[in-house]
Short mmCIF file of C-alpha atoms and ligand atoms in Angstrom, two decimals:
data_model
loop_
_atom_site.label_atom_id
_atom_site.label_comp_id
_atom_site.label_asym_id
_atom_site.label_seq_id
_atom_site.Cartn_x
_atom_site.Cartn_y
_atom_site.Cartn_z
CA MET A 132 -13.95 -59.77 53.15
CA PRO A 133 -16.04 -58.02 50.78
CA LYS A 134 -15.14 -57.31 47.15
CA VAL A 135 -14.51 -53.21 45.37
CA PHE A 136 -13.94 -53.23 42.09
CA ILE A 137 -12.44 -49.38 41.13
CA THR A 138 -12.72 -48.43 37.46
CA ARG A 139 -9.91 -46.51 37.46
CA ALA A 140 -6.53 -45.38 39.15
CA ILE A 141 -8.17 -43.56 42.24
CA PRO A 142 -4.91 -41.45 44.62
CA GLU A 143 -3.82 -44.22 46.24
CA ASN A 144 -4.75 -42.45 49.59
CA GLY A 145 -8.45 -44.32 49.47
CA ILE A 146 -7.21 -47.09 47.63
CA GLU A 147 -4.68 -47.70 51.64
CA LEU A 148 -7.96 -47.18 53.03
CA LEU A 149 -9.87 -49.75 51.04
CA ARG A 150 -7.59 -52.21 51.14
CA GLU A 151 -7.84 -52.77 55.01
CA HIS A 152 -11.50 -52.85 54.73
CA PHE A 153 -11.98 -55.00 51.40
CA GLU A 154 -10.38 -57.27 48.30
CA VAL A 155 -9.95 -54.62 46.09
CA GLU A 156 -8.99 -54.56 42.47
CA VAL A 157 -8.37 -51.25 40.02
CA TRP A 158 -9.17 -51.02 37.42
CA PRO A 159 -4.66 -49.70 35.71
CA GLU A 160 -5.25 -49.23 31.79
CA GLU A 161 -5.06 -44.93 31.26
CA ARG A 162 -8.35 -45.50 28.79
CA GLU A 163 -11.37 -46.27 29.30
CA ILE A 164 -13.02 -49.07 30.99
CA PRO A 165 -14.50 -51.69 27.74
CA ARG A 166 -18.03 -51.96 28.31
CA ASP A 167 -17.44 -55.26 28.57
CA VAL A 168 -14.81 -55.40 31.15
CA LEU A 169 -16.79 -53.67 33.50
CA LEU A 170 -20.03 -56.66 33.13
CA GLU A 171 -17.01 -58.75 33.61
CA LYS A 172 -15.75 -57.42 36.72
CA VAL A 173 -18.81 -56.53 38.46
CA ARG A 174 -20.12 -59.92 37.95
CA ASP A 175 -18.09 -60.88 41.31
CA ALA A 176 -18.47 -57.53 43.06
CA ASP A 177 -19.60 -56.40 46.23
CA ALA A 178 -19.67 -52.56 45.43
CA LEU A 179 -18.04 -50.32 42.22
CA VAL A 180 -16.49 -47.25 42.74
CA THR A 181 -17.12 -45.72 39.26
CA MET A 182 -15.60 -42.79 37.35
CA LEU A 183 -18.29 -40.22 35.07
CA SER A 184 -17.05 -41.97 32.41
CA GLU A 185 -18.91 -44.79 33.09
CA ARG A 186 -22.28 -45.67 32.25
CA ILE A 187 -24.35 -47.76 35.57
CA ASP A 188 -27.15 -48.70 34.45
CA LYS A 189 -30.63 -51.78 34.47
CA GLU A 190 -26.94 -53.16 32.11
CA VAL A 191 -24.80 -53.73 34.96
CA PHE A 192 -27.50 -53.97 37.64
CA ASP A 193 -28.40 -57.08 35.49
CA ASN A 194 -24.55 -58.24 35.93
CA ALA A 195 -23.59 -57.89 39.44
CA PRO A 196 -26.39 -59.72 41.88
CA LYS A 197 -23.97 -59.47 44.84
CA LEU A 198 -23.49 -55.60 44.11
CA ARG A 199 -25.05 -53.07 47.40
CA ILE A 200 -23.33 -49.85 46.52
CA VAL A 201 -22.01 -47.65 44.15
CA ALA A 202 -19.54 -44.80 45.29
CA ASN A 203 -18.59 -42.89 41.89
CA TYR A 204 -15.86 -41.44 42.00
CA ALA A 205 -17.92 -38.04 41.19
CA VAL A 206 -19.67 -35.18 42.71
CA GLY A 207 -22.66 -35.05 39.40
CA TYR A 208 -24.29 -38.26 39.24
CA ASP A 209 -25.97 -38.24 36.13
CA ASN A 210 -24.11 -41.17 34.41
CA ILE A 211 -26.06 -43.20 36.90
CA ASP A 212 -29.65 -44.53 37.20
CA VAL A 213 -30.20 -43.43 40.70
CA GLU A 214 -33.83 -44.54 40.33
CA GLU A 215 -32.90 -48.34 39.25
CA ALA A 216 -29.97 -48.49 41.93
CA THR A 217 -32.74 -47.11 45.01
CA ARG A 218 -35.54 -49.77 43.19
CA ARG A 219 -32.86 -52.48 43.79
CA GLY A 220 -31.62 -51.30 46.65
CA ILE A 221 -28.19 -50.22 45.72
CA TYR A 222 -26.52 -47.52 47.43
CA VAL A 223 -25.53 -44.55 45.67
CA THR A 224 -21.99 -42.58 46.70
CA ASN A 225 -20.71 -38.86 45.77
CA THR A 226 -18.71 -36.56 46.31
CA PRO A 227 -19.85 -33.50 47.15
CA ASP A 228 -17.77 -30.35 49.56
CA VAL A 229 -14.50 -31.74 48.77
CA LEU A 230 -14.31 -30.72 45.24
CA THR A 231 -16.92 -27.15 45.69
CA ASP A 232 -13.61 -24.83 45.59
CA ALA A 233 -11.30 -26.19 43.39
CA THR A 234 -13.69 -26.75 40.40
CA ALA A 235 -15.29 -22.75 41.01
CA ASP A 236 -11.46 -22.67 41.00
CA PHE A 237 -11.42 -23.04 37.67
CA ALA A 238 -14.02 -21.57 36.78
CA TRP A 239 -13.05 -18.54 38.12
CA THR A 240 -9.73 -19.41 35.43
CA LEU A 241 -12.23 -19.85 32.80
CA LEU A 242 -13.69 -16.46 33.64
CA LEU A 243 -10.43 -14.84 33.88
CA ALA A 244 -9.19 -16.57 30.81
CA THR A 245 -10.92 -15.89 28.02
CA ALA A 246 -12.42 -12.39 28.87
CA ARG A 247 -8.90 -11.23 28.92
CA ARG A 248 -7.53 -13.54 26.59
CA LEU A 249 -4.67 -15.70 27.54
CA ILE A 250 -4.00 -18.20 25.61
CA GLU A 251 -4.55 -16.19 22.38
CA ALA A 252 -1.71 -13.96 23.91
CA ASP A 253 0.15 -17.31 25.71
CA ASN A 254 0.03 -18.41 21.53
CA PHE A 255 1.60 -15.32 20.59
CA THR A 256 4.45 -15.91 22.86
CA ARG A 257 5.63 -18.19 23.40
CA SER A 258 5.33 -19.31 19.14
CA GLY A 259 8.13 -16.86 18.90
CA GLU A 260 5.22 -13.75 16.92
CA TRP A 261 5.35 -11.33 18.68
CA LYS A 262 9.57 -11.91 19.13
CA ARG A 263 8.98 -12.17 15.05
CA LYS A 264 6.70 -9.21 14.49
CA GLY A 265 9.38 -7.04 17.05
CA ILE A 266 7.22 -4.52 19.27
CA ALA A 267 6.92 -4.58 22.56
CA TRP A 268 4.13 -3.36 23.27
CA HIS A 269 0.60 -1.50 21.12
CA PRO A 270 -2.34 0.17 22.69
CA ARG A 271 -4.39 -2.01 20.72
CA TRP A 272 -3.38 -5.92 20.54
CA PHE A 273 -5.28 -8.16 22.43
CA LEU A 274 -8.13 -5.62 23.96
CA GLY A 275 -10.54 -8.37 26.31
CA TYR A 276 -13.55 -7.44 28.38
CA ASP A 277 -12.55 -6.09 32.17
CA VAL A 278 -14.40 -8.25 35.09
CA TYR A 279 -14.21 -5.89 37.98
CA GLY A 280 -17.39 -4.90 39.39
CA LYS A 281 -19.19 -5.92 36.57
CA THR A 282 -22.02 -8.07 36.49
CA ILE A 283 -21.74 -12.32 37.19
CA GLY A 284 -25.36 -14.26 36.62
CA ILE A 285 -25.07 -18.01 38.31
CA ILE A 286 -27.11 -20.29 37.32
CA GLY A 287 -27.73 -23.36 39.60
CA PHE A 288 -27.00 -21.15 42.90
CA GLY A 289 -25.48 -25.00 45.54
CA ARG A 290 -22.73 -25.47 46.72
CA ILE A 291 -19.58 -24.81 43.30
CA GLY A 292 -22.91 -22.05 42.67
CA GLN A 293 -22.32 -20.65 46.19
CA ALA A 294 -18.74 -20.73 46.19
CA VAL A 295 -18.46 -19.19 42.55
CA ALA A 296 -20.25 -16.39 44.72
CA LYS A 297 -18.10 -16.20 46.87
CA ARG A 298 -14.71 -14.80 45.16
CA ALA A 299 -17.28 -12.73 42.68
CA ARG A 300 -17.17 -10.11 45.50
CA GLY A 301 -13.47 -9.86 45.90
CA PHE A 302 -13.70 -8.74 41.75
CA GLY A 303 -16.47 -5.61 43.60
CA MET A 304 -18.92 -7.56 40.78
CA ARG A 305 -23.62 -7.66 40.97
CA ILE A 306 -24.29 -10.96 41.83
CA LEU A 307 -27.25 -12.39 39.92
CA TYR A 308 -28.30 -16.10 39.92
CA TYR A 309 -31.03 -18.54 39.10
CA SER A 310 -31.90 -21.53 40.76
CA ARG A 311 -34.50 -23.64 41.31
CA THR A 312 -34.90 -22.58 44.61
CA ARG A 313 -34.76 -19.53 45.83
CA LYS A 314 -31.61 -18.74 49.45
CA PRO A 315 -33.12 -16.16 51.04
CA GLU A 316 -29.55 -17.11 53.11
CA ALA A 317 -27.37 -17.18 50.87
CA GLU A 318 -28.43 -13.32 48.94
CA LYS A 319 -27.85 -11.98 52.68
CA GLU A 320 -24.25 -14.17 53.00
CA LEU A 321 -23.49 -13.27 49.57
CA ASN A 322 -25.74 -9.98 48.61
CA ALA A 323 -26.81 -11.70 45.49
CA GLU A 324 -30.06 -10.89 43.80
CA PHE A 325 -32.43 -14.29 42.85
CA LYS A 326 -33.75 -13.47 39.17
CA PRO A 327 -35.86 -15.69 36.14
CA LEU A 328 -33.59 -16.93 33.52
CA ASP A 329 -33.99 -14.62 31.18
CA GLU A 330 -33.99 -11.25 32.77
CA LEU A 331 -30.15 -12.82 34.13
CA LEU A 332 -29.56 -13.99 30.47
CA SER A 333 -30.08 -10.44 29.59
CA GLU A 334 -28.37 -8.10 32.16
CA SER A 335 -24.84 -10.93 32.97
CA ASP A 336 -21.73 -9.88 31.37
CA PHE A 337 -20.49 -13.65 32.41
CA VAL A 338 -22.95 -16.08 33.21
CA VAL A 339 -21.66 -19.29 35.01
CA LEU A 340 -23.67 -22.40 34.87
CA ALA A 341 -23.70 -24.91 37.82
CA VAL A 342 -26.12 -27.01 37.73
CA PRO A 343 -26.16 -31.04 37.84
CA LEU A 344 -27.17 -32.75 34.66
CA THR A 345 -30.94 -33.75 34.42
CA LYS A 346 -34.65 -34.01 32.47
CA GLU A 347 -34.74 -30.56 33.03
CA THR A 348 -31.81 -29.07 32.76
CA TYR A 349 -30.65 -30.56 29.47
CA HIS A 350 -29.90 -27.91 26.56
CA MET A 351 -31.18 -24.80 29.60
CA ILE A 352 -28.83 -22.58 27.36
CA GLY A 353 -30.32 -22.88 23.78
CA GLU A 354 -30.32 -20.14 21.08
CA ARG A 355 -33.56 -18.50 22.20
CA GLU A 356 -31.33 -17.88 25.65
CA LEU A 357 -27.66 -16.56 23.86
CA LYS A 358 -29.73 -13.90 21.52
CA LEU A 359 -31.11 -12.35 25.22
CA MET A 360 -27.33 -12.69 26.40
CA LYS A 361 -25.31 -9.25 25.38
CA GLU A 362 -23.03 -9.25 22.34
CA THR A 363 -20.20 -8.36 25.44
CA SER A 364 -20.98 -11.64 27.15
CA ILE A 365 -18.80 -14.45 28.26
CA LEU A 366 -20.66 -18.14 29.13
CA VAL A 367 -18.79 -20.64 31.06
CA ASN A 368 -19.14 -24.26 31.41
CA ILE A 369 -18.28 -25.87 34.17
CA ALA A 370 -21.74 -28.62 34.69
CA ARG A 371 -22.35 -30.60 32.03
CA GLY A 372 -21.63 -30.16 28.39
CA LYS A 373 -25.13 -31.16 28.00
CA VAL A 374 -26.63 -29.03 29.63
CA VAL A 375 -25.89 -26.25 26.99
CA ASP A 376 -27.54 -27.22 22.80
CA THR A 377 -23.27 -27.10 21.23
CA GLU A 378 -24.16 -26.08 18.45
CA ALA A 379 -26.23 -23.28 19.19
CA LEU A 380 -23.34 -22.13 20.80
CA VAL A 381 -21.19 -22.63 18.46
CA LYS A 382 -24.06 -20.68 16.43
CA ALA A 383 -23.85 -17.78 18.63
CA LEU A 384 -19.98 -17.43 18.73
CA LYS A 385 -19.97 -17.30 15.10
CA GLU A 386 -22.28 -14.83 14.46
CA GLY A 387 -20.54 -12.65 17.05
CA ARG A 388 -23.92 -11.94 18.97
CA ILE A 389 -21.98 -13.17 22.42
CA ALA A 390 -18.34 -12.38 23.08
CA GLY A 391 -16.71 -16.31 24.09
CA ALA A 392 -17.47 -19.48 26.12
CA GLY A 393 -15.02 -20.85 29.05
CA LEU A 394 -15.43 -23.98 28.68
CA ASP A 395 -14.67 -27.68 30.54
CA VAL A 396 -17.41 -29.96 30.26
CA TYR A 397 -19.23 -30.97 26.15
CA GLU A 398 -21.75 -32.86 25.26
CA GLU A 399 -19.52 -36.35 24.58
CA GLU A 400 -16.58 -36.98 25.47
CA PRO A 401 -13.75 -37.51 24.85
CA TYR A 402 -14.55 -34.17 22.17
CA TYR A 403 -13.34 -32.65 19.52
CA ASN A 404 -15.59 -30.15 17.45
CA GLU A 405 -12.71 -28.69 14.67
CA GLU A 406 -15.80 -25.20 14.33
CA LEU A 407 -15.97 -25.11 18.09
CA PHE A 408 -12.14 -25.60 18.38
CA GLY A 409 -11.52 -23.30 15.61
CA LEU A 410 -12.90 -20.32 16.87
CA LYS A 411 -10.53 -17.39 18.81
CA ASN A 412 -12.97 -16.15 21.51
CA VAL A 413 -13.32 -19.55 23.80
CA VAL A 414 -11.34 -21.68 26.13
CA LEU A 415 -11.96 -25.25 26.14
CA ALA A 416 -10.66 -27.35 28.49
CA PRO A 417 -10.81 -31.50 29.05
CA HIS A 418 -12.93 -30.98 31.71
CA ILE A 419 -10.26 -30.99 34.39
CA GLY A 420 -12.89 -28.36 37.29
CA SER A 421 -12.49 -30.57 40.54
CA ALA A 422 -8.49 -31.18 38.78
CA THR A 423 -6.59 -30.37 41.77
CA PHE A 424 -4.44 -32.21 44.88
CA GLY A 425 -6.30 -31.72 47.31
CA ALA A 426 -9.78 -32.60 45.45
CA ARG A 427 -8.83 -35.20 43.34
CA GLU A 428 -7.62 -36.90 47.31
CA GLY A 429 -10.69 -35.81 49.25
CA MET A 430 -12.67 -37.25 47.22
CA ALA A 431 -11.08 -40.53 46.97
CA GLU A 432 -11.13 -40.45 51.40
CA LEU A 433 -14.56 -39.16 51.25
CA VAL A 434 -15.28 -42.06 48.69
CA ALA A 435 -13.27 -44.98 50.84
CA ARG A 436 -15.08 -43.42 54.46
CA ASN A 437 -18.92 -44.04 52.04
CA LEU A 438 -18.04 -46.76 51.50
CA ILE A 439 -16.79 -47.93 54.95
CA THR A 440 -19.42 -46.66 56.71
CA PHE A 441 -21.14 -49.60 54.00
CA LYS A 442 -19.56 -52.18 55.89
CA ASN A 443 -20.48 -51.14 59.06
CA GLY A 444 -24.30 -50.94 58.86
CA GLN A 445 -23.94 -47.30 58.60
CA ILE A 446 -26.18 -44.61 55.50
CA PRO A 447 -22.72 -43.88 54.15
CA PRO A 448 -21.83 -40.01 54.90
CA THR A 449 -23.10 -38.67 51.42
CA LEU A 450 -25.81 -40.84 50.18
CA VAL A 451 -27.41 -39.65 47.20
CA ASN A 452 -30.78 -41.73 47.48
CA ARG A 453 -31.41 -41.65 50.39
CA ASP A 454 -35.04 -44.04 50.02
CA VAL A 455 -32.66 -47.21 49.13
CA VAL A 456 -32.91 -47.06 53.13
CA LYS A 457 -36.47 -48.54 53.01
CA VAL A 458 -35.76 -50.69 50.42
CA ARG A 459 -32.03 -52.91 52.45
CA LYS A 460 -30.53 -51.86 55.12
CA PRO A 461 -26.58 -50.24 54.31
CA GLY A 462 -23.63 -53.00 54.82
CA PHE A 463 -22.90 -56.66 53.33
CA GLU A 464 -24.82 -59.68 53.50
CA GLU A 465 -22.19 -62.39 55.39
CA ARG A 466 -19.91 -64.68 51.78
P1 LIG B 237 -25.29 -29.01 44.25
O1 LIG B 237 -24.86 -28.39 45.43
O2 LIG B 237 -26.32 -29.30 44.15
O3 LIG B 237 -25.72 -27.73 43.39
C1 LIG B 237 -27.15 -28.09 42.27
C2 LIG B 237 -27.74 -26.09 41.40
O4 LIG B 237 -28.70 -26.59 40.77
C3 LIG B 237 -29.09 -26.48 43.33
O5 LIG B 237 -28.53 -25.22 43.54
C4 LIG B 237 -29.94 -27.46 42.23
O6 LIG B 237 -31.02 -27.09 43.20
C5 LIG B 237 -29.58 -25.91 40.85
N1 LIG B 237 -30.49 -27.20 40.72
C6 LIG B 237 -31.21 -27.51 40.82
N2 LIG B 237 -31.84 -27.82 39.15
C7 LIG B 237 -32.08 -27.32 38.16
C8 LIG B 237 -32.96 -26.32 37.69
N3 LIG B 237 -33.30 -27.48 36.52
N4 LIG B 237 -33.32 -24.96 37.07
C9 LIG B 237 -32.43 -24.16 38.04
N5 LIG B 237 -31.69 -25.03 39.39
C10 LIG B 237 -31.55 -26.35 39.54
O7 LIG B 237 -24.58 -29.48 43.43
P2 LIG B 237 -22.65 -28.78 43.12
O8 LIG B 237 -22.02 -29.83 44.62
O9 LIG B 237 -22.43 -27.36 43.06
O10 LIG B 237 -22.48 -29.59 41.76
C11 LIG B 237 -22.79 -29.19 40.67
C12 LIG B 237 -22.41 -29.56 39.31
O11 LIG B 237 -21.02 -29.19 39.39
C13 LIG B 237 -22.50 -31.35 39.16
O12 LIG B 237 -23.35 -31.74 39.36
C14 LIG B 237 -21.30 -31.83 38.18
O13 LIG B 237 -21.99 -31.76 37.20
C15 LIG B 237 -20.85 -30.37 38.00
N6 LIG B 237 -19.30 -30.65 38.20
C16 LIG B 237 -18.42 -29.94 37.12
C17 LIG B 237 -17.05 -30.03 37.85
C18 LIG B 237 -16.53 -30.43 36.78
O14 LIG B 237 -15.60 -31.02 36.60
N7 LIG B 237 -15.91 -30.19 35.74
C19 LIG B 237 -17.36 -30.67 38.84
C20 LIG B 237 -17.46 -30.95 40.38
C21 LIG B 237 -18.95 -30.82 39.60
P3 LIG B 237 -31.80 -26.14 43.76
O15 LIG B 237 -31.95 -24.94 43.85
O16 LIG B 237 -33.24 -26.82 44.50
O17 LIG B 237 -30.75 -25.85 45.05
C1 LIG B 238 -16.91 -33.89 38.32
O1 LIG B 238 -17.42 -33.25 36.84
C2 LIG B 238 -18.05 -34.24 39.91
O2 LIG B 238 -19.50 -34.46 38.60
O3 LIG B 238 -17.30 -34.34 40.23
C1 LIG B 239 1.95 -1.43 32.28
O1 LIG B 239 3.00 -2.10 31.14
C2 LIG B 239 1.53 0.12 32.01
O2 LIG B 239 3.04 -0.12 32.47
O3 LIG B 239 0.38 1.10 31.93
#
């Protein structure tokens, strides 16, 4: 049986499926797999299951003479040098769709929690400060921003961006979006308006980032863009940390040039930034957008289905690098 190495303990349903078709080895520890261990483990691997935190590049491929497929346990694949993989005839797959709703729900979790200062309020309650104050209710406490009926601007109108818009309809919002290409069908279905980026930024009360990280989207939101946003607006980032210039964001938050930010992703992960973390008007999550039981099991199943389909000589269902088919047919050589 071909060998698959899995760099972190994914949900058991995926591992069980894979065991029927592969010799499976899993990096069992909770910490990140050390680079040298990864480079050692791939030596013998026909297939690799990777996390978004592992850089899968030329060096990994150089160490992996038998490697034919990399299945990323994530929809984003900015951690993988896809061009290099294609050149070498290595298939790359990701996990779209199965995590769309969970991630869109989480964008909304951040949006609402930031707008209504939920974390500050929770700290106030559980720390005993409320009780110490001895006042049951105050008309000027914890004032936040209205959400219902406001304007949301979604940057990157793909699977997750559109799912965020779907939810915004229930909140009676005006929906603006900016994306690389216009989406006439989604515009109709979701009652969304296309806007150039600058207009979207200046008109929105909530700006949600849902683009992939690419050369074009790196620091797409910087000082200039933050200046275009309203002083009462909130930025939500569930895309990738590097889409935002963090230094510029911290400055804008400190100076009150925007009202707040809800972040799930950071320029480096794990992340710590005293200046940012010291601010009250931010809600910070440790990259948990897809962290539901359902989404994570769906991702594990999809990873397994991609590998099993490939093993059967067929094109995996969520192949990222379509051109690889011209370089090598799907399937493992007999060993
Ligand atoms: P998707 O369906 O591919 O949507 C991405 C959208 O962004 C597409 O509509 C795309 O192009 C647009 N886009 C790409 N480059 C752009 C650019 N330069 N300017 C403007 N728009 C651009 O992907 P998805 O499934 O929605 O996922 C989006 C991203 O979310 C992933 O890549 C990942 O990084 C991130 N994510 C994060 C979490 C988390 O845990 N926080 C979970 C899942 C995903 P078109 O306009 O041409 O269609
Ligand atoms: C998570 O960030 C993903 O890209 O799946
Ligand atoms: C608040 O609890 C209210 O009744 O207005």
